[in-house]
mmCIF file with all atom_site columns, C-alpha atoms in Angstrom:
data_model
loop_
_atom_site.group_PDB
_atom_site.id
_atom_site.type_symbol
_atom_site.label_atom_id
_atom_site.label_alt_id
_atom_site.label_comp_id
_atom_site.label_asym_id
_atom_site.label_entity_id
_atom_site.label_seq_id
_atom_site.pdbx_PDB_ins_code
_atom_site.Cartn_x
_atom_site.Cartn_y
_atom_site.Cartn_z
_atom_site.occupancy
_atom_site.B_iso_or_equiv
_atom_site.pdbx_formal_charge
_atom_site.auth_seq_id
_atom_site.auth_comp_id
_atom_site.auth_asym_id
_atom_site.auth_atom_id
_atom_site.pdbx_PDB_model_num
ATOM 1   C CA . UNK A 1 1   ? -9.545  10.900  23.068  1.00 0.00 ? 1   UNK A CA 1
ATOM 2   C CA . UNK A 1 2   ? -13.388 10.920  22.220  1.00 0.00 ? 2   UNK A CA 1
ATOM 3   C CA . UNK A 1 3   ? -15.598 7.830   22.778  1.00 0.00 ? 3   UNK A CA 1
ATOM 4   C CA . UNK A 1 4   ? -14.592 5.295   20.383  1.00 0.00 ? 4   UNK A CA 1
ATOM 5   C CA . UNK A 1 5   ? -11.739 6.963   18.482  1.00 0.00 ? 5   UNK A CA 1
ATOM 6   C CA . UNK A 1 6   ? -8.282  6.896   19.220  1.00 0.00 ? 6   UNK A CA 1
ATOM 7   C CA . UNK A 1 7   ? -5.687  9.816   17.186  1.00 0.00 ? 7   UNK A CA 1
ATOM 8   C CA . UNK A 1 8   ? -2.329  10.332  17.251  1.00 0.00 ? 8   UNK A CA 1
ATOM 9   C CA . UNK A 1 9   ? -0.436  13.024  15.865  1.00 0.00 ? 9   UNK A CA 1
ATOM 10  C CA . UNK A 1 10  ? 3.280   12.917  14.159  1.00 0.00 ? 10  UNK A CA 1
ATOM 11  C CA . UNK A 1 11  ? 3.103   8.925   14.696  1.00 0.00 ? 11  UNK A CA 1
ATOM 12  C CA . UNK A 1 12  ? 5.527   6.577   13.359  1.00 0.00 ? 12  UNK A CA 1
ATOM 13  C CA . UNK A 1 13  ? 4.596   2.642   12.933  1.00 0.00 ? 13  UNK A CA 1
ATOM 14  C CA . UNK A 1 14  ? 6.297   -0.435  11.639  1.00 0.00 ? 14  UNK A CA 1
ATOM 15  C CA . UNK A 1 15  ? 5.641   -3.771  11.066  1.00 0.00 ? 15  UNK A CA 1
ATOM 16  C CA . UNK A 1 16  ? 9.372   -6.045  11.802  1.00 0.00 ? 16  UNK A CA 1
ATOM 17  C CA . UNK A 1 17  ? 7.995   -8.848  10.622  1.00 0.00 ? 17  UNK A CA 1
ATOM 18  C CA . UNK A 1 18  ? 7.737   -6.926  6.968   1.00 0.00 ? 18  UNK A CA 1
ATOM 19  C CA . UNK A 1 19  ? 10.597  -5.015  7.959   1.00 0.00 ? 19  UNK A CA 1
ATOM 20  C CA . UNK A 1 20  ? 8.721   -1.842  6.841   1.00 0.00 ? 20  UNK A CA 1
ATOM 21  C CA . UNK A 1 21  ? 7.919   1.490   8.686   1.00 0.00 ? 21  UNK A CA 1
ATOM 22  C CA . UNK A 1 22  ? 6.216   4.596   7.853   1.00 0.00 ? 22  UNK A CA 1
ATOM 23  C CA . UNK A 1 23  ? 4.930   8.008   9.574   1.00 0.00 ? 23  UNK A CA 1
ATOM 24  C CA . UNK A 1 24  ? 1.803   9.489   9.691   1.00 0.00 ? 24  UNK A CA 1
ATOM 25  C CA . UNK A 1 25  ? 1.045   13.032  10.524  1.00 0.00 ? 25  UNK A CA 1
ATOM 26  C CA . UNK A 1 26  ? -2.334  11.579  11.996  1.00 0.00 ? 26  UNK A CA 1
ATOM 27  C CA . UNK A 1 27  ? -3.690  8.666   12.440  1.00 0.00 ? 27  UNK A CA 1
ATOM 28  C CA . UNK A 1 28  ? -6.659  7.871   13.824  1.00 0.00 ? 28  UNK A CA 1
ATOM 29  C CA . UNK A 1 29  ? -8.566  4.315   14.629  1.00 0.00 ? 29  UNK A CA 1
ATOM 30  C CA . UNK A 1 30  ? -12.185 4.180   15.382  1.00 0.00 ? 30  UNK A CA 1
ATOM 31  C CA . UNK A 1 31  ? -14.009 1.802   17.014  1.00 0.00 ? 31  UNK A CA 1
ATOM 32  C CA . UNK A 1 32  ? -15.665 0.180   14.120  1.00 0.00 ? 32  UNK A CA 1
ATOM 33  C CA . UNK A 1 33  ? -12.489 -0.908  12.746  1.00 0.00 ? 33  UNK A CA 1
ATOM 34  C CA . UNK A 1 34  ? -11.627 2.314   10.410  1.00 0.00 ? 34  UNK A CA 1
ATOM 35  C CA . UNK A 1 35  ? -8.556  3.213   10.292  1.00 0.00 ? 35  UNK A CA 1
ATOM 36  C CA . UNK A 1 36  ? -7.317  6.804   8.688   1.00 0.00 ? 36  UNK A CA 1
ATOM 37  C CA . UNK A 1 37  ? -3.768  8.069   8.053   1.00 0.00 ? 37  UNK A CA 1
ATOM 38  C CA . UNK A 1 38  ? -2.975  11.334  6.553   1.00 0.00 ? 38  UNK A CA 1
ATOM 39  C CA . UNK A 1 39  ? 0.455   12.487  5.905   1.00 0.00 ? 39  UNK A CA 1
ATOM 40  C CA . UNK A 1 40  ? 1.710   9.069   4.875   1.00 0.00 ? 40  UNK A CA 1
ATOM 41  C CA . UNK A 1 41  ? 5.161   7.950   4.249   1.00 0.00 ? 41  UNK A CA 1
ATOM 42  C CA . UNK A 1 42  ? 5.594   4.350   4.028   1.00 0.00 ? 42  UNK A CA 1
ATOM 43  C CA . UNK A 1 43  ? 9.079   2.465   2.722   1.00 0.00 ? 43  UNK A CA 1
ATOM 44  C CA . UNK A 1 44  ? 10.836  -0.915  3.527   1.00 0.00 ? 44  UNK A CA 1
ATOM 45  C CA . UNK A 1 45  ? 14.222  0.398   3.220   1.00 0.00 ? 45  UNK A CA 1
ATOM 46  C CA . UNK A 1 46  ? 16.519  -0.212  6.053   1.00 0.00 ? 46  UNK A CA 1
ATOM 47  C CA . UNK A 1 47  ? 16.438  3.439   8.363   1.00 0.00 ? 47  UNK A CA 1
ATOM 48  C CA . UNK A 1 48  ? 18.082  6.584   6.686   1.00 0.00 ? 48  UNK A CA 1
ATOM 49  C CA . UNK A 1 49  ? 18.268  4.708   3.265   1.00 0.00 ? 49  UNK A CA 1
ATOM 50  C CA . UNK A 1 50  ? 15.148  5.433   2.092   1.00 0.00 ? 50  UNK A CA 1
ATOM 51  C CA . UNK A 1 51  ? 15.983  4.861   -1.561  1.00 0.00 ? 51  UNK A CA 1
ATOM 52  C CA . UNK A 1 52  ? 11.873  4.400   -2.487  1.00 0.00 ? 52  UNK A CA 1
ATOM 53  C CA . UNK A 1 53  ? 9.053   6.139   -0.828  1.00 0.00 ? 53  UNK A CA 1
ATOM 54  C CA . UNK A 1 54  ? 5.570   5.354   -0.783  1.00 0.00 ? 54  UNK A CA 1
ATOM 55  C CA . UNK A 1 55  ? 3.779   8.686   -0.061  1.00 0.00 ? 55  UNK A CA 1
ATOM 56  C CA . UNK A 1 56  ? -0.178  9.675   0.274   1.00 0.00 ? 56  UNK A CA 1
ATOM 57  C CA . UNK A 1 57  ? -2.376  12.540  1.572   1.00 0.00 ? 57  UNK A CA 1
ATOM 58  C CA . UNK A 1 58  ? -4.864  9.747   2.929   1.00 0.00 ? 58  UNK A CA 1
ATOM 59  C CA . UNK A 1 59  ? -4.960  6.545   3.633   1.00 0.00 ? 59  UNK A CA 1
ATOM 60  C CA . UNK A 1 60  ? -8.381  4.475   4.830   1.00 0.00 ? 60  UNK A CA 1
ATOM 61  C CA . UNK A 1 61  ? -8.477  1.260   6.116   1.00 0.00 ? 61  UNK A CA 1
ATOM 62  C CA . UNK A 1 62  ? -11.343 -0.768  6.539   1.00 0.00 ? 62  UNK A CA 1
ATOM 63  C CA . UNK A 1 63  ? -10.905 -3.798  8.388   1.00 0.00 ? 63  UNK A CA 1
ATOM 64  C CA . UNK A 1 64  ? -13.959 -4.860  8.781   1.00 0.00 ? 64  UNK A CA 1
ATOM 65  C CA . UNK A 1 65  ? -14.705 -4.825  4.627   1.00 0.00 ? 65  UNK A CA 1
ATOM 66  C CA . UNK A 1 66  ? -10.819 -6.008  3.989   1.00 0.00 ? 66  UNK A CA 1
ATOM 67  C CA . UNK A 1 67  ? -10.373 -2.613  1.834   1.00 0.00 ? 67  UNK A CA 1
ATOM 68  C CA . UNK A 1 68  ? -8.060  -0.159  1.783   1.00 0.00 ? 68  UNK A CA 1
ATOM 69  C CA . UNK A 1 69  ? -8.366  3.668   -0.575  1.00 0.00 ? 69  UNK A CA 1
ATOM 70  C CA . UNK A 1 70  ? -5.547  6.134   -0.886  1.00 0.00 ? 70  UNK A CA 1
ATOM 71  C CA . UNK A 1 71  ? -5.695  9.317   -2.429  1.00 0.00 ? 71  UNK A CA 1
ATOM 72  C CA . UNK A 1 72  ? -2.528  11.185  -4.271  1.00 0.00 ? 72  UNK A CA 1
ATOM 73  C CA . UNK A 1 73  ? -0.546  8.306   -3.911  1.00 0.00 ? 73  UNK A CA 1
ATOM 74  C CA . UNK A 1 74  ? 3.281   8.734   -5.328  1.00 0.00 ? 74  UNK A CA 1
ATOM 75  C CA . UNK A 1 75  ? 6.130   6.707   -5.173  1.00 0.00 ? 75  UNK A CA 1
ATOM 76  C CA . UNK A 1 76  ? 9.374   7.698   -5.055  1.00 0.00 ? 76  UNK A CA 1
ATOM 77  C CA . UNK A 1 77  ? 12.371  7.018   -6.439  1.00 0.00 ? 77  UNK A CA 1
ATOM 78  C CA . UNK A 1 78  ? 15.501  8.486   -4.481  1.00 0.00 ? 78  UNK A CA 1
ATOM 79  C CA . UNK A 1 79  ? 13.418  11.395  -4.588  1.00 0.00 ? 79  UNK A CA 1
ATOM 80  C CA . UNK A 1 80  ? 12.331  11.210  -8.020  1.00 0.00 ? 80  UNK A CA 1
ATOM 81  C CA . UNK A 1 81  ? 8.389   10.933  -8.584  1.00 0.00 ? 81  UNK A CA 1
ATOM 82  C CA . UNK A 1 82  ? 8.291   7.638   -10.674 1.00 0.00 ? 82  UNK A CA 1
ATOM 83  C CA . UNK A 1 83  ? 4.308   7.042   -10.577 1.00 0.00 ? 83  UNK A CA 1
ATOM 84  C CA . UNK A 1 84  ? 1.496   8.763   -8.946  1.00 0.00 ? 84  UNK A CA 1
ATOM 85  C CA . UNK A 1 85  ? -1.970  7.578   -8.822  1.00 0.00 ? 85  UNK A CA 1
ATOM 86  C CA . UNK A 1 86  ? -5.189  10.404  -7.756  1.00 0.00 ? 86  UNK A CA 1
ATOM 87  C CA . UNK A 1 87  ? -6.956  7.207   -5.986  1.00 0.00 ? 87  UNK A CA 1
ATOM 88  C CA . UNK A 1 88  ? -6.580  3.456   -5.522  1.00 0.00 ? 88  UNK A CA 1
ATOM 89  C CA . UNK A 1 89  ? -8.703  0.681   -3.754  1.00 0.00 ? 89  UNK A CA 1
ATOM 90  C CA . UNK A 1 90  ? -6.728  -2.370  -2.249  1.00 0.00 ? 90  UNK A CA 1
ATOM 91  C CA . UNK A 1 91  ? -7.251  -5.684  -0.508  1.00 0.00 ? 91  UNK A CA 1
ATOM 92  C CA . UNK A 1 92  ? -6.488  -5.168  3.006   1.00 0.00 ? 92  UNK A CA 1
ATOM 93  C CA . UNK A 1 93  ? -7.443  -9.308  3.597   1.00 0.00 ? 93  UNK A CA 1
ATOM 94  C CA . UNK A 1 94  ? -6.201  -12.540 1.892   1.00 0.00 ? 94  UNK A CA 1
ATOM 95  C CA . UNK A 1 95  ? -9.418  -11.676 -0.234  1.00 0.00 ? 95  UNK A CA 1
ATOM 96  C CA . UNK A 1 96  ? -8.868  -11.305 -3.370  1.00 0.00 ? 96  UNK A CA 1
ATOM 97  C CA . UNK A 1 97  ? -9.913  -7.927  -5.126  1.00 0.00 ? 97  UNK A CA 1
ATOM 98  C CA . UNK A 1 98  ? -10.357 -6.958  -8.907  1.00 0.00 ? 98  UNK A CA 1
ATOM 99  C CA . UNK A 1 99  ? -8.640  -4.135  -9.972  1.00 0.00 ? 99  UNK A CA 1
ATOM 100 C CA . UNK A 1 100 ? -5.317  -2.662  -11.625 1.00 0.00 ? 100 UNK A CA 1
ATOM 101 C CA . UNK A 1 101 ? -1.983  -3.738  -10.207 1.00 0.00 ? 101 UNK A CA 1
ATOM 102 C CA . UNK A 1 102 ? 1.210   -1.511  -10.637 1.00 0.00 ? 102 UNK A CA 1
ATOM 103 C CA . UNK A 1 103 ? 2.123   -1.036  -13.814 1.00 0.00 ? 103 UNK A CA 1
ATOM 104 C CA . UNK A 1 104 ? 5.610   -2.055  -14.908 1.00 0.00 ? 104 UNK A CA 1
ATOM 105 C CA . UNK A 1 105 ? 7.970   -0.047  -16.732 1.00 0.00 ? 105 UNK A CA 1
ATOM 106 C CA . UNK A 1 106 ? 11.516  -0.526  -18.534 1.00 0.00 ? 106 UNK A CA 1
ATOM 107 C CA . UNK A 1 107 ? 13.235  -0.021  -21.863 1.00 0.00 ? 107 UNK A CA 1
ATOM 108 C CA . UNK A 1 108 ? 15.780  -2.303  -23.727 1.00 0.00 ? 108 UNK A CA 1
ATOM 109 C CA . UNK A 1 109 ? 17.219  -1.732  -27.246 1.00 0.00 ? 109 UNK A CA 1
ATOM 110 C CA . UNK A 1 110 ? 15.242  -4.430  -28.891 1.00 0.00 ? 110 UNK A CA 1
ATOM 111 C CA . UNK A 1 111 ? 11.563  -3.379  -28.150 1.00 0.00 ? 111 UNK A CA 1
ATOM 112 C CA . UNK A 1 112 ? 12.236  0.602   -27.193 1.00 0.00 ? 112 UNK A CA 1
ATOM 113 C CA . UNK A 1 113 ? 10.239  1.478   -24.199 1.00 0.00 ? 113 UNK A CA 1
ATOM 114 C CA . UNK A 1 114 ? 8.040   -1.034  -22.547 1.00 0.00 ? 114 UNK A CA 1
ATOM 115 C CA . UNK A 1 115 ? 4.682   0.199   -20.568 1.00 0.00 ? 115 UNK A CA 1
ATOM 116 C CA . UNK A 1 116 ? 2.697   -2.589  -19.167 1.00 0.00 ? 116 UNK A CA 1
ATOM 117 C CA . UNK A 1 117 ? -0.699  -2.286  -17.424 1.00 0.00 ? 117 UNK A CA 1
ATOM 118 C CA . UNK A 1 118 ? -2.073  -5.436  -15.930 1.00 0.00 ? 118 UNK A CA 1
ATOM 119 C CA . UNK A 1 119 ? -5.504  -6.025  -14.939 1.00 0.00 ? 119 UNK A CA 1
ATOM 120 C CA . UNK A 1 120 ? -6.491  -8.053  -12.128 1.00 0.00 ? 120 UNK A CA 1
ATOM 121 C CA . UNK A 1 121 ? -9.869  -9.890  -12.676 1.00 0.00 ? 121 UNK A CA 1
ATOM 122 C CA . UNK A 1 122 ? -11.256 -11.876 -10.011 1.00 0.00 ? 122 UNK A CA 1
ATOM 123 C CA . UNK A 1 123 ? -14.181 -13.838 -11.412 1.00 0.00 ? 123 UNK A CA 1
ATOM 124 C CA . UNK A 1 124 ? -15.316 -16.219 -9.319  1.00 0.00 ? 124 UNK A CA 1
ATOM 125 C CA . UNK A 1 125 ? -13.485 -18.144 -6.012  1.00 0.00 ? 125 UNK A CA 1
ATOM 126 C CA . UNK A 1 126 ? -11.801 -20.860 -8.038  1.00 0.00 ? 126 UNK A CA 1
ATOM 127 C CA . UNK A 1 127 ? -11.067 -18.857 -11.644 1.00 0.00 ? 127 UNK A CA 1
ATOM 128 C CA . UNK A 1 128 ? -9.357  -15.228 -12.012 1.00 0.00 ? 128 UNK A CA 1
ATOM 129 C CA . UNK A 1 129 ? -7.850  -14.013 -14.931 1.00 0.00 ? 129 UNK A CA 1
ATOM 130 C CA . UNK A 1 130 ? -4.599  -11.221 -15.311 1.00 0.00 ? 130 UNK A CA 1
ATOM 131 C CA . UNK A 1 131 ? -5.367  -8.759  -18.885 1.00 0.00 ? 131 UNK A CA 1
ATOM 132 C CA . UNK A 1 132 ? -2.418  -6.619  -19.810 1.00 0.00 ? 132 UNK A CA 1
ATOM 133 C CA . UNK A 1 133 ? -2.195  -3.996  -22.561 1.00 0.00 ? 133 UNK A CA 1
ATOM 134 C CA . UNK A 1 134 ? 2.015   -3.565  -23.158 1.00 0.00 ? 134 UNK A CA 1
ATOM 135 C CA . UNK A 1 135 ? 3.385   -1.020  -25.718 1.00 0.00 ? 135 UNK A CA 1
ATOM 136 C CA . UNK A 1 136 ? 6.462   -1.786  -26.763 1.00 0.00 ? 136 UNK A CA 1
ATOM 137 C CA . UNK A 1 137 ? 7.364   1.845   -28.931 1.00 0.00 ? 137 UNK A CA 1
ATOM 138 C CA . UNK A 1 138 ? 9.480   -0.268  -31.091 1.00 0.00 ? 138 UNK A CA 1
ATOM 139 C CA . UNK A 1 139 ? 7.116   -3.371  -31.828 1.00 0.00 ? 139 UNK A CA 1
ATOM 140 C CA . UNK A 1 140 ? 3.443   -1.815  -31.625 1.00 0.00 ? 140 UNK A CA 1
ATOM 141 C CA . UNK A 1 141 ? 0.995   -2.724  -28.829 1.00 0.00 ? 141 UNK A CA 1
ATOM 142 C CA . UNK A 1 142 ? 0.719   -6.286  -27.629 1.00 0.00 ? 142 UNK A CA 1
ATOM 143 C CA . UNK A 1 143 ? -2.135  -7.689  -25.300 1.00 0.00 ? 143 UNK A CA 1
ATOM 144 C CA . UNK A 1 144 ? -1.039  -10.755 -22.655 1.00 0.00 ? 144 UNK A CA 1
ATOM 145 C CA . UNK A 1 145 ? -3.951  -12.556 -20.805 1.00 0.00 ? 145 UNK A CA 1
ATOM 146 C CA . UNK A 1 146 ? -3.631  -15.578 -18.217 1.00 0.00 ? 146 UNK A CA 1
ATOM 147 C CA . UNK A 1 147 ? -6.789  -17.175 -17.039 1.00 0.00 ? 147 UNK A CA 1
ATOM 148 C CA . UNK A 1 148 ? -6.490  -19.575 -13.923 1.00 0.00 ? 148 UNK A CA 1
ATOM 149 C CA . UNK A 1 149 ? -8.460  -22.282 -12.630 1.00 0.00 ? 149 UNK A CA 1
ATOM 150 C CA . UNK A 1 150 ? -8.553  -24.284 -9.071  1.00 0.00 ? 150 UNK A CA 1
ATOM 151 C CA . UNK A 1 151 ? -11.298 -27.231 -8.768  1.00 0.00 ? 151 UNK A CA 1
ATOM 152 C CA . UNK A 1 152 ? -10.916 -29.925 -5.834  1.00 0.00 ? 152 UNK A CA 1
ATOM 153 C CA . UNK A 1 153 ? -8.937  -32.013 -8.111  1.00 0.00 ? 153 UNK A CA 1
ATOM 154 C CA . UNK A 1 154 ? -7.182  -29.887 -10.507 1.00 0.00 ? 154 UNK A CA 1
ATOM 155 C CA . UNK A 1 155 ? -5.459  -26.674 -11.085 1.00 0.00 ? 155 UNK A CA 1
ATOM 156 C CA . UNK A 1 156 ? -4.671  -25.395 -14.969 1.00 0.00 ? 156 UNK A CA 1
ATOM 157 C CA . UNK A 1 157 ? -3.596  -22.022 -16.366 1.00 0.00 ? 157 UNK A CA 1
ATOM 158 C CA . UNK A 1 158 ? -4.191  -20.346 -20.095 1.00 0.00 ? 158 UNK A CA 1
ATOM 159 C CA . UNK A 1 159 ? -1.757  -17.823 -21.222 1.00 0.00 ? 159 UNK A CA 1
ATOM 160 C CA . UNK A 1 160 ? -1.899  -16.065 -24.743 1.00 0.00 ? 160 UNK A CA 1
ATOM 161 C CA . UNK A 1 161 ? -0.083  -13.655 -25.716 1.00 0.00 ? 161 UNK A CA 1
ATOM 162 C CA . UNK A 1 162 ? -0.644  -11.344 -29.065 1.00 0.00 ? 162 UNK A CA 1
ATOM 163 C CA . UNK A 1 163 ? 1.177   -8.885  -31.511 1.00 0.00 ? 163 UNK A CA 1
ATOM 164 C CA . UNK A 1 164 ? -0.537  -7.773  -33.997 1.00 0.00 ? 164 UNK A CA 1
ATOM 165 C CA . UNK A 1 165 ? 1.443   -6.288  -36.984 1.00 0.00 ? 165 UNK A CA 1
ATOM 166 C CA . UNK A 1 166 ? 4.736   -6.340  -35.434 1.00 0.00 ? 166 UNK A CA 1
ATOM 167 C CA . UNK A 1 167 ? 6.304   -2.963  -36.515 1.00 0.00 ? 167 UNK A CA 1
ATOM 168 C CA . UNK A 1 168 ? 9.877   -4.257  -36.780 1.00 0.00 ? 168 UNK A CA 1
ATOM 169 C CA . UNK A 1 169 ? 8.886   -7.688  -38.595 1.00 0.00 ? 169 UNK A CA 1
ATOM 170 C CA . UNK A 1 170 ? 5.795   -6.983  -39.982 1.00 0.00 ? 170 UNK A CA 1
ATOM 171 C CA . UNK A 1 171 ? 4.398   -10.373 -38.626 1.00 0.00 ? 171 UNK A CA 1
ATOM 172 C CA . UNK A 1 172 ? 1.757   -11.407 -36.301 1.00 0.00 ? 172 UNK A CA 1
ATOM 173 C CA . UNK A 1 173 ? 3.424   -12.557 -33.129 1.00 0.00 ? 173 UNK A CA 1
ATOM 174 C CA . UNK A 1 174 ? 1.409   -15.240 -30.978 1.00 0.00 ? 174 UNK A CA 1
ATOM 175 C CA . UNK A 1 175 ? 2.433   -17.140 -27.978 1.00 0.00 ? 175 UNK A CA 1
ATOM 176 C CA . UNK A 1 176 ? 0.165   -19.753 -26.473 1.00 0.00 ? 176 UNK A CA 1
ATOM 177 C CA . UNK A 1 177 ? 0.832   -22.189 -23.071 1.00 0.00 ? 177 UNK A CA 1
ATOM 178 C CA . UNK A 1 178 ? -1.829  -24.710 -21.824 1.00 0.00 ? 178 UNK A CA 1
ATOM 179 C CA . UNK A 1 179 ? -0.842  -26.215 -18.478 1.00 0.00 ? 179 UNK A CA 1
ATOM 180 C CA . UNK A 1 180 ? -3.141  -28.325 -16.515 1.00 0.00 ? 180 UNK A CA 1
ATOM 181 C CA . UNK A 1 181 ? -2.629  -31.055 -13.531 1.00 0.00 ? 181 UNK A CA 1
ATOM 182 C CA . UNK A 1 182 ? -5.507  -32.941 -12.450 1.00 0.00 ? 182 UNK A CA 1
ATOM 183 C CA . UNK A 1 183 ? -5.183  -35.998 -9.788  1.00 0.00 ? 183 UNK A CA 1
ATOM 184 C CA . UNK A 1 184 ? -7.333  -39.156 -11.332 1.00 0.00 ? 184 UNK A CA 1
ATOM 185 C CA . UNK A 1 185 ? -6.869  -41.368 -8.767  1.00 0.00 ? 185 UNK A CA 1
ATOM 186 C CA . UNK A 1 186 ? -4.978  -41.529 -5.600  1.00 0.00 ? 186 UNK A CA 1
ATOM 187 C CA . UNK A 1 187 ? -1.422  -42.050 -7.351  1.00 0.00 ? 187 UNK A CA 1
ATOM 188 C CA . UNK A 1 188 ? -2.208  -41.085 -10.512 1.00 0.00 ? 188 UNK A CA 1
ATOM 189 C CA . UNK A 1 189 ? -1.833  -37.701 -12.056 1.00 0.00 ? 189 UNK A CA 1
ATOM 190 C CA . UNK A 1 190 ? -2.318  -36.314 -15.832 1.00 0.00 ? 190 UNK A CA 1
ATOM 191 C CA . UNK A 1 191 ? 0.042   -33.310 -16.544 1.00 0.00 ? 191 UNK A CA 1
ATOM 192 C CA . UNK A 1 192 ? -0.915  -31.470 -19.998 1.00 0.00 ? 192 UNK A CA 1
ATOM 193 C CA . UNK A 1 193 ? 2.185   -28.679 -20.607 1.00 0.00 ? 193 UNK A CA 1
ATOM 194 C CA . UNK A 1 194 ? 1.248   -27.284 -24.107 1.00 0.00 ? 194 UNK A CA 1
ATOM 195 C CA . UNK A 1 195 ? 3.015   -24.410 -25.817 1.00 0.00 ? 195 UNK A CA 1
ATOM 196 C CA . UNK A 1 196 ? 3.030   -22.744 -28.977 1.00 0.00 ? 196 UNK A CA 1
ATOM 197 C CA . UNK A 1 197 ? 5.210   -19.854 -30.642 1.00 0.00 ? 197 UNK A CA 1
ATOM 198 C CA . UNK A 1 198 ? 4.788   -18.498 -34.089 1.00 0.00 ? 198 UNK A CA 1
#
């Protein structure tokens, strides 16, 4: 114990609310609200099932910015590395953060295999915005946006989404969605649901 900083070695946390646990083969908190892990193995699989792992050579949190930075982050899949990441920066508050969110993954028959990175973009307190480059191996790359917006009296989204040069159709492929509510008056509402396909 030195003045202002509390470590613990080989410690083991969890949070039943979450129903998730973790060890650490430090962790340390410091009096200005910085708290380091190193060693990190974090899951929410019920004890000795841990199908996914979470696992990290450091972990910083800083609760007095709301951020959080690991570095040599992988994730696990029954043992299998599945994703690993050299550093990434997190909201540790109900802040909201801009950044890249984990990237999803899959493969069907119809589009081959499907790699999607989204994009978080927080632009201002009331409008954010989601940008996601997806190849599809089959189909050619597509890009998918959604903008969102929150005033005191209404709340409306924008989606688009856009093939270019479809490789199995040749086409253009465009989906658009408009949705908007806005409150006019006490009892009245205007809903706009828009949506087009090519």
């Amino acid at each position: 114990y030195d003045e202002g900083l509390i470590r613990f070695e080989d410690a083991r946390f969890g949070l039943a609310a979450r129903s998730t646990r973790g060890e650490a083969g430090l962790l340390q908190i410091e009096r200005s609200g910085l708290l380091t892990l190193e060693d990190v193995s974090y899951t929410t699989c019920p004890p000795g099932k841990d199908d996914w792992l979470l696992l990290g050579d450091r972990i910083r949190l800083d609760t007095a910015e709301g951020v959080g930075t690991a570095r040599d982050v992988k994730l696990e899949f029954q043992g299998v590395p599945i994703l690993y990441a050299p550093w990434l920066s997190f909201p540790i508050s109900p802040a909201r953060k801009s950044g890249f969110l984990i990237p999803d993954i899959g493969s069907s028959g119809r589009n081959g295999t499907d790699v999607s990175v989204p994009y978080y973009w927080n632009i201002s307190p009331n409008y954010d915005a989601t940008i996601t480059p997806r190849l599809l191996t089959r189909r050619g790359m597509q890009l998918n946006t959604e903008l969102r917006m929150l005033t005191g009296s209404s709340d409306g989204t924008a989606e688009l989404e856009y093939l270019p040069g479809d490789d199995e159709t040749g086409e253009d492929r465009v989906y658009l969605r408009l949705q908007d509510r806005t409150i006019i008056a006490e009892r009245w509402r205007a809903l706009l649901d828009v949506r087009s396909v090519s």
